[in-house]
């Protein structure tokens, strides 16, 4: 068992509380490490360090800031296997997905470093003679990054990479379920010589550490990836200081399959999306709407594929398609939602049960006989459970797809460009994937509407979350 350390102002420290929080391996339920239980004072120290460091960091030319990002990417490359093993052990990721996450994290730091010469302002025509209007893009200050457990390593890069490139410093709080990868990352931060205070990490409970970060008047932006409930709490904490928030919250992504779709492609894309990370991704396909003419055929394909899903401890079953759910509460939540769906009339075609008695494993599950008003259609499942709903026409399915409180991701399967265009224009989601699985690109903009969040991440628009505008009116009077 490892004792983890926080990282504040360039030093590895324990919490003032002297208390610890255990971290469990969800495949074995064994304690693998323990993290310091951070306090409000720990957070204040980290924020003060970030405030002081930000003054010099913002003045450092952007290409020099980029050098540090490249060095951090190189440090991750050199420790690739270590980070992959940590993600498998503390989050239950499959070997393949853990490797993908580490690889994308490396790429993301390198990608954000490329913005060193791409942050641009504007020269604006003035109404007055002899006046020049200039719009500058400047760092918002200190960022608070509250990380999720489902992609705990990649989200370090998504938040810190953009913040640092914009000239901000950052205080990170990893999920208390998956802190080790972040604490290990701090060793790379330390080794590359990043100035003290530019990146700080405080571990502990969200109700204490996260709240203290969000409620601080010294924070310029709070970036959270988590549940709707967590997002609501962050907004409430940030409100008294009118602190900017950027929130990626829940989702209930529809996958719409029209009768002219390539059904094999659709079934495979839906499978990969639904079981990815054991169904624990905000933009996973959470519900499938299939036209009545191809419903039976698509359902058979999906059931066959779901039955073939290999589940096991990814540390042992190297080619597992799914590992466990992240914790006991997650398993119990999925079990309860499936049980409730059956009570409401759903029929289980495959899966529907926990696997074994040790670890939080759940079968890949397909359900039909689903009606639009069932809870399983509206409430986020966050597990490998797929409800199938039959539809009759395009207007009906668009209305059903939009009939949820979320608006993150969606997908459409059709060979008809008119159908795809109409659906994309009318779907109320931040992302729509056409004839492919649900997974965003780093140069896009990962953002939702409604209760799926505010703001977004990735690409130039994600970088601009950490920038503010400063308009200067310069009257030279040179002809007087």
PDB file of C-alpha atoms in Angstrom, residues 26-322:
ATOM      1  CA  UNK A  26     -12.516  -2.000  -7.836  1.00  0.00           C
ATOM      2  CA  UNK A  27     -11.560  -5.382  -9.303  1.00  0.00           C
ATOM      3  CA  UNK A  28     -10.431  -6.885  -5.999  1.00  0.00           C
ATOM      4  CA  UNK A  29     -11.876  -4.496  -3.364  1.00  0.00           C
ATOM      5  CA  UNK A  30      -8.406  -4.365  -1.797  1.00  0.00           C
ATOM      6  CA  UNK A  31      -6.837  -1.161  -0.466  1.00  0.00           C
ATOM      7  CA  UNK A  32      -4.003  -0.159  -2.798  1.00  0.00           C
ATOM      8  CA  UNK A  33      -3.074   3.282  -1.489  1.00  0.00           C
ATOM      9  CA  UNK A  34      -4.175   6.033   0.820  1.00  0.00           C
ATOM     10  CA  UNK A  35      -4.359   9.756   0.200  1.00  0.00           C
ATOM     11  CA  UNK A  36      -4.055  12.708   2.572  1.00  0.00           C
ATOM     12  CA  UNK A  37      -7.426  14.115   3.619  1.00  0.00           C
ATOM     13  CA  UNK A  38      -6.918  17.727   2.584  1.00  0.00           C
ATOM     14  CA  UNK A  39      -8.232  20.657   4.611  1.00  0.00           C
ATOM     15  CA  UNK A  40      -9.412  24.165   3.829  1.00  0.00           C
ATOM     16  CA  UNK A  41      -6.020  25.447   5.016  1.00  0.00           C
ATOM     17  CA  UNK A  42      -4.279  23.118   2.566  1.00  0.00           C
ATOM     18  CA  UNK A  43      -6.417  24.546  -0.232  1.00  0.00           C
ATOM     19  CA  UNK A  44      -5.716  28.123   0.825  1.00  0.00           C
ATOM     20  CA  UNK A  45      -1.973  27.449   0.835  1.00  0.00           C
ATOM     21  CA  UNK A  46      -2.166  25.943  -2.644  1.00  0.00           C
ATOM     22  CA  UNK A  47      -4.224  28.844  -3.992  1.00  0.00           C
ATOM     23  CA  UNK A  48      -1.874  31.423  -2.475  1.00  0.00           C
ATOM     24  CA  UNK A  49       1.071  29.641  -4.099  1.00  0.00           C
ATOM     25  CA  UNK A  50      -0.744  29.626  -7.435  1.00  0.00           C
ATOM     26  CA  UNK A  51      -1.596  33.338  -7.135  1.00  0.00           C
ATOM     27  CA  UNK A  52       2.023  34.251  -6.498  1.00  0.00           C
ATOM     28  CA  UNK A  53       3.352  31.983  -9.255  1.00  0.00           C
ATOM     29  CA  UNK A  54       0.849  33.243 -11.805  1.00  0.00           C
ATOM     30  CA  UNK A  55       2.385  36.725 -11.865  1.00  0.00           C
ATOM     31  CA  UNK A  56       5.668  35.419 -13.305  1.00  0.00           C
ATOM     32  CA  UNK A  57       4.139  32.562 -15.287  1.00  0.00           C
ATOM     33  CA  UNK A  58       1.903  34.935 -17.273  1.00  0.00           C
ATOM     34  CA  UNK A  59       4.913  37.109 -18.152  1.00  0.00           C
ATOM     35  CA  UNK A  60       6.866  34.131 -19.441  1.00  0.00           C
ATOM     36  CA  UNK A  61       6.635  34.110 -23.258  1.00  0.00           C
ATOM     37  CA  UNK A  62       4.158  31.511 -24.443  1.00  0.00           C
ATOM     38  CA  UNK A  63       6.767  29.510 -26.421  1.00  0.00           C
ATOM     39  CA  UNK A  64       8.719  29.104 -23.180  1.00  0.00           C
ATOM     40  CA  UNK A  65       5.594  27.925 -21.362  1.00  0.00           C
ATOM     41  CA  UNK A  66       5.131  25.435 -24.196  1.00  0.00           C
ATOM     42  CA  UNK A  67       8.557  23.943 -23.522  1.00  0.00           C
ATOM     43  CA  UNK A  68       7.359  22.827 -20.091  1.00  0.00           C
ATOM     44  CA  UNK A  69       4.265  21.184 -21.593  1.00  0.00           C
ATOM     45  CA  UNK A  70       6.429  19.239 -24.030  1.00  0.00           C
ATOM     46  CA  UNK A  71       8.702  18.179 -21.168  1.00  0.00           C
ATOM     47  CA  UNK A  72       5.717  16.906 -19.184  1.00  0.00           C
ATOM     48  CA  UNK A  73       4.559  14.956 -22.241  1.00  0.00           C
ATOM     49  CA  UNK A  74       8.049  13.443 -22.541  1.00  0.00           C
ATOM     50  CA  UNK A  75       7.993  12.525 -18.860  1.00  0.00           C
ATOM     51  CA  UNK A  76       4.714  10.675 -19.309  1.00  0.00           C
ATOM     52  CA  UNK A  77       6.089   8.835 -22.346  1.00  0.00           C
ATOM     53  CA  UNK A  78       9.046   7.680 -20.288  1.00  0.00           C
ATOM     54  CA  UNK A  79       6.662   6.324 -17.620  1.00  0.00           C
ATOM     55  CA  UNK A  80       3.930   5.059 -19.961  1.00  0.00           C
ATOM     56  CA  UNK A  81       3.663   1.566 -18.484  1.00  0.00           C
ATOM     57  CA  UNK A  82       3.541   2.889 -14.922  1.00  0.00           C
ATOM     58  CA  UNK A  83       0.589   5.167 -15.621  1.00  0.00           C
ATOM     59  CA  UNK A  84      -1.197   2.449 -17.559  1.00  0.00           C
ATOM     60  CA  UNK A  85      -0.833   0.072 -14.599  1.00  0.00           C
ATOM     61  CA  UNK A  86      -2.135   2.702 -12.170  1.00  0.00           C
ATOM     62  CA  UNK A  87      -5.260   3.326 -14.259  1.00  0.00           C
ATOM     63  CA  UNK A  88      -5.956  -0.409 -14.517  1.00  0.00           C
ATOM     64  CA  UNK A  89      -5.541  -0.850 -10.791  1.00  0.00           C
ATOM     65  CA  UNK A  90      -7.295   2.161  -9.291  1.00  0.00           C
ATOM     66  CA  UNK A  91     -10.098   2.723 -11.822  1.00  0.00           C
ATOM     67  CA  UNK A  92     -10.567  -0.734 -13.316  1.00  0.00           C
ATOM     68  CA  UNK A  93      -9.833   0.323 -16.896  1.00  0.00           C
ATOM     69  CA  UNK A  94      -9.083  -2.318 -19.486  1.00  0.00           C
ATOM     70  CA  UNK A  95      -5.488  -2.515 -20.651  1.00  0.00           C
ATOM     71  CA  UNK A  96      -6.429  -1.150 -24.058  1.00  0.00           C
ATOM     72  CA  UNK A  97      -8.382   1.827 -22.739  1.00  0.00           C
ATOM     73  CA  UNK A  98      -5.744   2.617 -20.099  1.00  0.00           C
ATOM     74  CA  UNK A  99      -3.085   2.681 -22.824  1.00  0.00           C
ATOM     75  CA  UNK A 100      -5.311   4.923 -24.926  1.00  0.00           C
ATOM     76  CA  UNK A 101      -5.822   7.320 -22.038  1.00  0.00           C
ATOM     77  CA  UNK A 102      -2.104   7.627 -21.335  1.00  0.00           C
ATOM     78  CA  UNK A 103      -1.393   8.118 -25.025  1.00  0.00           C
ATOM     79  CA  UNK A 104      -4.049  10.797 -25.440  1.00  0.00           C
ATOM     80  CA  UNK A 105      -2.757  12.586 -22.341  1.00  0.00           C
ATOM     81  CA  UNK A 106       0.700  12.784 -23.910  1.00  0.00           C
ATOM     82  CA  UNK A 107      -0.772  14.013 -27.189  1.00  0.00           C
ATOM     83  CA  UNK A 108      -2.917  16.590 -25.429  1.00  0.00           C
ATOM     84  CA  UNK A 109       0.008  18.282 -23.668  1.00  0.00           C
ATOM     85  CA  UNK A 110       1.902  18.413 -26.969  1.00  0.00           C
ATOM     86  CA  UNK A 111      -1.194  19.682 -28.789  1.00  0.00           C
ATOM     87  CA  UNK A 112      -1.859  22.482 -26.310  1.00  0.00           C
ATOM     88  CA  UNK A 113       1.810  23.511 -26.481  1.00  0.00           C
ATOM     89  CA  UNK A 114       1.267  24.225 -30.184  1.00  0.00           C
ATOM     90  CA  UNK A 115      -0.940  27.192 -29.240  1.00  0.00           C
ATOM     91  CA  UNK A 116       2.146  29.075 -28.097  1.00  0.00           C
ATOM     92  CA  UNK A 117       1.999  31.263 -31.208  1.00  0.00           C
ATOM     93  CA  UNK A 118      -1.731  31.020 -31.886  1.00  0.00           C
ATOM     94  CA  UNK A 119      -3.338  33.054 -29.098  1.00  0.00           C
ATOM     95  CA  UNK A 120      -4.436  36.145 -30.989  1.00  0.00           C
ATOM     96  CA  UNK A 121      -6.125  39.439 -30.181  1.00  0.00           C
ATOM     97  CA  UNK A 122      -7.662  41.951 -32.574  1.00  0.00           C
ATOM     98  CA  UNK A 123      -7.241  45.465 -33.907  1.00  0.00           C
ATOM     99  CA  UNK A 124     -10.700  47.044 -34.164  1.00  0.00           C
ATOM    100  CA  UNK A 125     -11.671  50.092 -36.185  1.00  0.00           C
ATOM    101  CA  UNK A 126     -12.527  53.022 -33.933  1.00  0.00           C
ATOM    102  CA  UNK A 127     -15.276  55.637 -34.326  1.00  0.00           C
ATOM    103  CA  UNK A 128     -12.883  58.386 -33.236  1.00  0.00           C
ATOM    104  CA  UNK A 129     -10.021  59.952 -35.226  1.00  0.00           C
ATOM    105  CA  UNK A 130      -6.492  59.196 -34.023  1.00  0.00           C
ATOM    106  CA  UNK A 131      -7.750  56.320 -31.853  1.00  0.00           C
ATOM    107  CA  UNK A 132      -6.692  52.689 -32.062  1.00  0.00           C
ATOM    108  CA  UNK A 133      -8.763  49.953 -30.454  1.00  0.00           C
ATOM    109  CA  UNK A 134      -6.888  46.822 -29.420  1.00  0.00           C
ATOM    110  CA  UNK A 135      -8.425  43.661 -27.961  1.00  0.00           C
ATOM    111  CA  UNK A 136      -5.996  41.578 -25.934  1.00  0.00           C
ATOM    112  CA  UNK A 137      -6.491  37.989 -24.760  1.00  0.00           C
ATOM    113  CA  UNK A 138      -5.131  37.619 -21.231  1.00  0.00           C
ATOM    114  CA  UNK A 139      -5.077  34.782 -18.657  1.00  0.00           C
ATOM    115  CA  UNK A 140      -8.022  34.683 -16.286  1.00  0.00           C
ATOM    116  CA  UNK A 141      -5.680  34.058 -13.320  1.00  0.00           C
ATOM    117  CA  UNK A 142      -5.713  30.974 -11.114  1.00  0.00           C
ATOM    118  CA  UNK A 143      -7.766  27.996 -12.259  1.00  0.00           C
ATOM    119  CA  UNK A 144      -9.322  25.342 -10.025  1.00  0.00           C
ATOM    120  CA  UNK A 145      -9.509  21.962 -11.764  1.00  0.00           C
ATOM    121  CA  UNK A 146     -11.772  19.359 -10.169  1.00  0.00           C
ATOM    122  CA  UNK A 147     -11.117  16.005 -11.807  1.00  0.00           C
ATOM    123  CA  UNK A 148     -13.439  13.016 -12.331  1.00  0.00           C
ATOM    124  CA  UNK A 149     -12.611   9.366 -11.722  1.00  0.00           C
ATOM    125  CA  UNK A 150     -13.599   8.011 -15.141  1.00  0.00           C
ATOM    126  CA  UNK A 151     -10.736   9.643 -17.089  1.00  0.00           C
ATOM    127  CA  UNK A 152      -8.615  10.877 -14.195  1.00  0.00           C
ATOM    128  CA  UNK A 153      -5.304  11.120 -16.049  1.00  0.00           C
ATOM    129  CA  UNK A 154      -6.462  12.620 -19.335  1.00  0.00           C
ATOM    130  CA  UNK A 155      -8.446  15.295 -17.511  1.00  0.00           C
ATOM    131  CA  UNK A 156      -5.221  16.540 -15.916  1.00  0.00           C
ATOM    132  CA  UNK A 157      -4.016  17.450 -19.397  1.00  0.00           C
ATOM    133  CA  UNK A 158      -7.406  18.730 -20.533  1.00  0.00           C
ATOM    134  CA  UNK A 159      -7.569  21.224 -17.657  1.00  0.00           C
ATOM    135  CA  UNK A 160      -3.922  21.953 -16.811  1.00  0.00           C
ATOM    136  CA  UNK A 161      -2.657  21.930 -20.405  1.00  0.00           C
ATOM    137  CA  UNK A 162      -5.098  24.606 -21.513  1.00  0.00           C
ATOM    138  CA  UNK A 163      -4.754  26.637 -18.311  1.00  0.00           C
ATOM    139  CA  UNK A 164      -0.956  26.719 -18.372  1.00  0.00           C
ATOM    140  CA  UNK A 165      -0.796  27.552 -22.061  1.00  0.00           C
ATOM    141  CA  UNK A 166      -3.169  30.456 -21.481  1.00  0.00           C
ATOM    142  CA  UNK A 167      -0.835  31.824 -18.790  1.00  0.00           C
ATOM    143  CA  UNK A 168      -2.870  30.623 -15.816  1.00  0.00           C
ATOM    144  CA  UNK A 169      -1.682  28.566 -12.877  1.00  0.00           C
ATOM    145  CA  UNK A 170      -3.844  25.785 -11.475  1.00  0.00           C
ATOM    146  CA  UNK A 171      -4.866  23.931  -8.339  1.00  0.00           C
ATOM    147  CA  UNK A 172      -6.055  20.394  -9.068  1.00  0.00           C
ATOM    148  CA  UNK A 173      -8.225  18.137  -6.956  1.00  0.00           C
ATOM    149  CA  UNK A 174      -8.262  14.502  -8.127  1.00  0.00           C
ATOM    150  CA  UNK A 175     -11.253  12.290  -7.391  1.00  0.00           C
ATOM    151  CA  UNK A 176     -10.825  10.558  -4.063  1.00  0.00           C
ATOM    152  CA  UNK A 177     -11.519   7.288  -5.922  1.00  0.00           C
ATOM    153  CA  UNK A 178      -8.567   7.726  -8.325  1.00  0.00           C
ATOM    154  CA  UNK A 179      -5.875  10.042  -6.897  1.00  0.00           C
ATOM    155  CA  UNK A 180      -2.706   8.026  -7.458  1.00  0.00           C
ATOM    156  CA  UNK A 181      -2.218   8.852 -11.136  1.00  0.00           C
ATOM    157  CA  UNK A 182      -2.364  12.589 -10.342  1.00  0.00           C
ATOM    158  CA  UNK A 183       0.040  12.289  -7.428  1.00  0.00           C
ATOM    159  CA  UNK A 184       2.438  10.303  -9.622  1.00  0.00           C
ATOM    160  CA  UNK A 185       2.145  12.949 -12.321  1.00  0.00           C
ATOM    161  CA  UNK A 186       3.386  15.536  -9.822  1.00  0.00           C
ATOM    162  CA  UNK A 187       6.718  13.720  -9.754  1.00  0.00           C
ATOM    163  CA  UNK A 188       7.088  14.525 -13.449  1.00  0.00           C
ATOM    164  CA  UNK A 189       6.071  18.136 -12.811  1.00  0.00           C
ATOM    165  CA  UNK A 190       8.786  18.307 -10.183  1.00  0.00           C
ATOM    166  CA  UNK A 191      11.406  16.621 -12.361  1.00  0.00           C
ATOM    167  CA  UNK A 192      10.942  18.951 -15.335  1.00  0.00           C
ATOM    168  CA  UNK A 193      11.476  21.976 -13.094  1.00  0.00           C
ATOM    169  CA  UNK A 194       8.084  23.616 -13.529  1.00  0.00           C
ATOM    170  CA  UNK A 195       8.190  26.761 -11.358  1.00  0.00           C
ATOM    171  CA  UNK A 196       6.784  26.201  -7.873  1.00  0.00           C
ATOM    172  CA  UNK A 197       3.103  27.007  -7.565  1.00  0.00           C
ATOM    173  CA  UNK A 198       2.229  26.673 -11.247  1.00  0.00           C
ATOM    174  CA  UNK A 199       0.616  23.255 -10.668  1.00  0.00           C
ATOM    175  CA  UNK A 200      -0.638  22.298  -7.213  1.00  0.00           C
ATOM    176  CA  UNK A 201      -2.541  19.187  -6.127  1.00  0.00           C
ATOM    177  CA  UNK A 202      -4.736  18.855  -3.049  1.00  0.00           C
ATOM    178  CA  UNK A 203      -6.368  15.488  -2.356  1.00  0.00           C
ATOM    179  CA  UNK A 204      -9.422  14.808  -0.225  1.00  0.00           C
ATOM    180  CA  UNK A 205     -13.190  15.090  -0.116  1.00  0.00           C
ATOM    181  CA  UNK A 206     -15.098  17.150  -2.631  1.00  0.00           C
ATOM    182  CA  UNK A 207     -17.298  18.615   0.082  1.00  0.00           C
ATOM    183  CA  UNK A 208     -14.213  20.109   1.728  1.00  0.00           C
ATOM    184  CA  UNK A 209     -11.471  20.549  -0.870  1.00  0.00           C
ATOM    185  CA  UNK A 210     -13.677  21.138  -3.891  1.00  0.00           C
ATOM    186  CA  UNK A 211     -15.916  23.546  -2.028  1.00  0.00           C
ATOM    187  CA  UNK A 212     -12.953  25.529  -0.679  1.00  0.00           C
ATOM    188  CA  UNK A 213     -11.526  25.833  -4.196  1.00  0.00           C
ATOM    189  CA  UNK A 214     -14.806  26.926  -5.773  1.00  0.00           C
ATOM    190  CA  UNK A 215     -15.662  29.429  -3.037  1.00  0.00           C
ATOM    191  CA  UNK A 216     -12.293  31.179  -2.999  1.00  0.00           C
ATOM    192  CA  UNK A 217     -12.336  34.801  -4.215  1.00  0.00           C
ATOM    193  CA  UNK A 218      -8.798  34.258  -5.549  1.00  0.00           C
ATOM    194  CA  UNK A 219      -9.919  31.744  -8.184  1.00  0.00           C
ATOM    195  CA  UNK A 220     -10.593  32.994 -11.714  1.00  0.00           C
ATOM    196  CA  UNK A 221     -12.300  29.897 -13.091  1.00  0.00           C
ATOM    197  CA  UNK A 222     -13.532  26.612 -11.667  1.00  0.00           C
ATOM    198  CA  UNK A 223     -13.452  23.757 -14.168  1.00  0.00           C
ATOM    199  CA  UNK A 224     -15.304  20.646 -13.037  1.00  0.00           C
ATOM    200  CA  UNK A 225     -16.027  17.346 -14.735  1.00  0.00           C
ATOM    201  CA  UNK A 226     -18.568  15.397 -12.731  1.00  0.00           C
ATOM    202  CA  UNK A 227     -22.225  14.854 -11.935  1.00  0.00           C
ATOM    203  CA  UNK A 228     -25.067  17.355 -12.212  1.00  0.00           C
ATOM    204  CA  UNK A 229     -25.265  17.392  -8.418  1.00  0.00           C
ATOM    205  CA  UNK A 230     -21.566  18.233  -8.141  1.00  0.00           C
ATOM    206  CA  UNK A 231     -21.941  20.945 -10.768  1.00  0.00           C
ATOM    207  CA  UNK A 232     -24.849  22.491  -8.881  1.00  0.00           C
ATOM    208  CA  UNK A 233     -22.809  22.582  -5.686  1.00  0.00           C
ATOM    209  CA  UNK A 234     -19.848  24.177  -7.495  1.00  0.00           C
ATOM    210  CA  UNK A 235     -22.065  26.871  -9.000  1.00  0.00           C
ATOM    211  CA  UNK A 236     -23.515  27.646  -5.586  1.00  0.00           C
ATOM    212  CA  UNK A 237     -20.055  27.889  -4.032  1.00  0.00           C
ATOM    213  CA  UNK A 238     -18.749  30.088  -6.857  1.00  0.00           C
ATOM    214  CA  UNK A 239     -21.788  32.374  -7.027  1.00  0.00           C
ATOM    215  CA  UNK A 240     -20.959  34.806  -4.183  1.00  0.00           C
ATOM    216  CA  UNK A 241     -17.723  35.780  -5.964  1.00  0.00           C
ATOM    217  CA  UNK A 242     -19.249  35.630  -9.474  1.00  0.00           C
ATOM    218  CA  UNK A 243     -16.452  33.195 -10.326  1.00  0.00           C
ATOM    219  CA  UNK A 244     -16.559  31.768 -13.832  1.00  0.00           C
ATOM    220  CA  UNK A 245     -17.437  28.090 -14.018  1.00  0.00           C
ATOM    221  CA  UNK A 246     -16.838  25.565 -16.787  1.00  0.00           C
ATOM    222  CA  UNK A 247     -18.822  22.391 -16.194  1.00  0.00           C
ATOM    223  CA  UNK A 248     -18.963  19.072 -18.025  1.00  0.00           C
ATOM    224  CA  UNK A 249     -21.707  17.112 -16.325  1.00  0.00           C
ATOM    225  CA  UNK A 250     -23.939  14.140 -17.118  1.00  0.00           C
ATOM    226  CA  UNK A 251     -25.378  12.839 -20.346  1.00  0.00           C
ATOM    227  CA  UNK A 252     -28.077  10.596 -21.752  1.00  0.00           C
ATOM    228  CA  UNK A 253     -26.864  10.249 -25.320  1.00  0.00           C
ATOM    229  CA  UNK A 254     -29.274   8.859 -27.909  1.00  0.00           C
ATOM    230  CA  UNK A 255     -28.107   6.737 -30.837  1.00  0.00           C
ATOM    231  CA  UNK A 256     -30.639   6.930 -33.687  1.00  0.00           C
ATOM    232  CA  UNK A 257     -30.628   4.151 -36.291  1.00  0.00           C
ATOM    233  CA  UNK A 258     -32.591   4.749 -39.499  1.00  0.00           C
ATOM    234  CA  UNK A 259     -33.749   1.929 -41.816  1.00  0.00           C
ATOM    235  CA  UNK A 260     -31.102   2.700 -44.470  1.00  0.00           C
ATOM    236  CA  UNK A 261     -28.215   2.515 -41.971  1.00  0.00           C
ATOM    237  CA  UNK A 262     -25.317   0.089 -42.208  1.00  0.00           C
ATOM    238  CA  UNK A 263     -26.573  -2.055 -39.336  1.00  0.00           C
ATOM    239  CA  UNK A 264     -23.291  -3.884 -38.714  1.00  0.00           C
ATOM    240  CA  UNK A 265     -21.470  -0.552 -38.434  1.00  0.00           C
ATOM    241  CA  UNK A 266     -24.202   0.835 -36.187  1.00  0.00           C
ATOM    242  CA  UNK A 267     -24.226  -2.201 -33.902  1.00  0.00           C
ATOM    243  CA  UNK A 268     -20.437  -2.200 -33.516  1.00  0.00           C
ATOM    244  CA  UNK A 269     -20.260   1.547 -32.902  1.00  0.00           C
ATOM    245  CA  UNK A 270     -23.047   1.361 -30.330  1.00  0.00           C
ATOM    246  CA  UNK A 271     -21.412  -1.617 -28.615  1.00  0.00           C
ATOM    247  CA  UNK A 272     -18.035   0.097 -28.345  1.00  0.00           C
ATOM    248  CA  UNK A 273     -19.660   3.260 -27.088  1.00  0.00           C
ATOM    249  CA  UNK A 274     -21.928   1.562 -24.555  1.00  0.00           C
ATOM    250  CA  UNK A 275     -19.339  -0.741 -22.967  1.00  0.00           C
ATOM    251  CA  UNK A 276     -16.421   1.699 -23.148  1.00  0.00           C
ATOM    252  CA  UNK A 277     -15.011   2.158 -19.638  1.00  0.00           C
ATOM    253  CA  UNK A 278     -17.775  -0.220 -18.468  1.00  0.00           C
ATOM    254  CA  UNK A 279     -20.370   2.306 -19.590  1.00  0.00           C
ATOM    255  CA  UNK A 280     -18.889   5.041 -17.416  1.00  0.00           C
ATOM    256  CA  UNK A 281     -18.389   7.844 -19.946  1.00  0.00           C
ATOM    257  CA  UNK A 282     -20.587  10.938 -20.091  1.00  0.00           C
ATOM    258  CA  UNK A 283     -21.000  10.704 -23.874  1.00  0.00           C
ATOM    259  CA  UNK A 284     -21.579   6.921 -24.002  1.00  0.00           C
ATOM    260  CA  UNK A 285     -24.621   5.877 -26.059  1.00  0.00           C
ATOM    261  CA  UNK A 286     -27.155   5.550 -23.225  1.00  0.00           C
ATOM    262  CA  UNK A 287     -30.234   4.677 -25.312  1.00  0.00           C
ATOM    263  CA  UNK A 288     -30.869   3.404 -28.834  1.00  0.00           C
ATOM    264  CA  UNK A 289     -33.759   4.481 -31.029  1.00  0.00           C
ATOM    265  CA  UNK A 290     -34.167   2.139 -33.989  1.00  0.00           C
ATOM    266  CA  UNK A 291     -36.712   2.365 -36.813  1.00  0.00           C
ATOM    267  CA  UNK A 292     -39.431  -0.301 -36.668  1.00  0.00           C
ATOM    268  CA  UNK A 293     -38.401  -1.754 -40.046  1.00  0.00           C
ATOM    269  CA  UNK A 294     -34.934  -2.768 -38.820  1.00  0.00           C
ATOM    270  CA  UNK A 295     -35.533  -3.117 -35.098  1.00  0.00           C
ATOM    271  CA  UNK A 296     -35.464  -6.922 -35.009  1.00  0.00           C
ATOM    272  CA  UNK A 297     -32.329  -7.170 -37.138  1.00  0.00           C
ATOM    273  CA  UNK A 298     -30.388  -4.562 -35.160  1.00  0.00           C
ATOM    274  CA  UNK A 299     -31.504  -6.062 -31.851  1.00  0.00           C
ATOM    275  CA  UNK A 300     -30.184  -9.500 -32.849  1.00  0.00           C
ATOM    276  CA  UNK A 301     -26.847  -7.994 -33.823  1.00  0.00           C
ATOM    277  CA  UNK A 302     -26.572  -6.080 -30.550  1.00  0.00           C
ATOM    278  CA  UNK A 303     -27.495  -9.060 -28.372  1.00  0.00           C
ATOM    279  CA  UNK A 304     -24.934 -11.237 -30.155  1.00  0.00           C
ATOM    280  CA  UNK A 305     -22.207  -8.639 -29.652  1.00  0.00           C
ATOM    281  CA  UNK A 306     -23.124  -7.910 -26.025  1.00  0.00           C
ATOM    282  CA  UNK A 307     -23.126 -11.613 -25.163  1.00  0.00           C
ATOM    283  CA  UNK A 308     -19.578 -11.883 -26.523  1.00  0.00           C
ATOM    284  CA  UNK A 309     -18.211  -9.110 -24.274  1.00  0.00           C
ATOM    285  CA  UNK A 310     -15.362 -10.421 -22.133  1.00  0.00           C
ATOM    286  CA  UNK A 311     -15.453  -9.118 -18.545  1.00  0.00           C
ATOM    287  CA  UNK A 312     -12.714  -9.552 -15.963  1.00  0.00           C
ATOM    288  CA  UNK A 313      -9.986  -8.014 -13.843  1.00  0.00           C
ATOM    289  CA  UNK A 314      -7.934  -6.159 -16.485  1.00  0.00           C
ATOM    290  CA  UNK A 315      -4.749  -6.777 -14.525  1.00  0.00           C
ATOM    291  CA  UNK A 316      -5.260 -10.520 -15.102  1.00  0.00           C
ATOM    292  CA  UNK A 317      -7.470 -10.711 -18.193  1.00  0.00           C
ATOM    293  CA  UNK A 318      -5.285  -8.624 -20.458  1.00  0.00           C
ATOM    294  CA  UNK A 319      -7.739  -8.669 -23.386  1.00  0.00           C
ATOM    295  CA  UNK A 320     -10.856  -7.922 -21.330  1.00  0.00           C
ATOM    296  CA  UNK A 321     -13.465  -5.760 -23.063  1.00  0.00           C
ATOM    297  CA  UNK A 322     -14.791  -4.488 -19.731  1.00  0.00           C
TER     298      UNK A 322
END
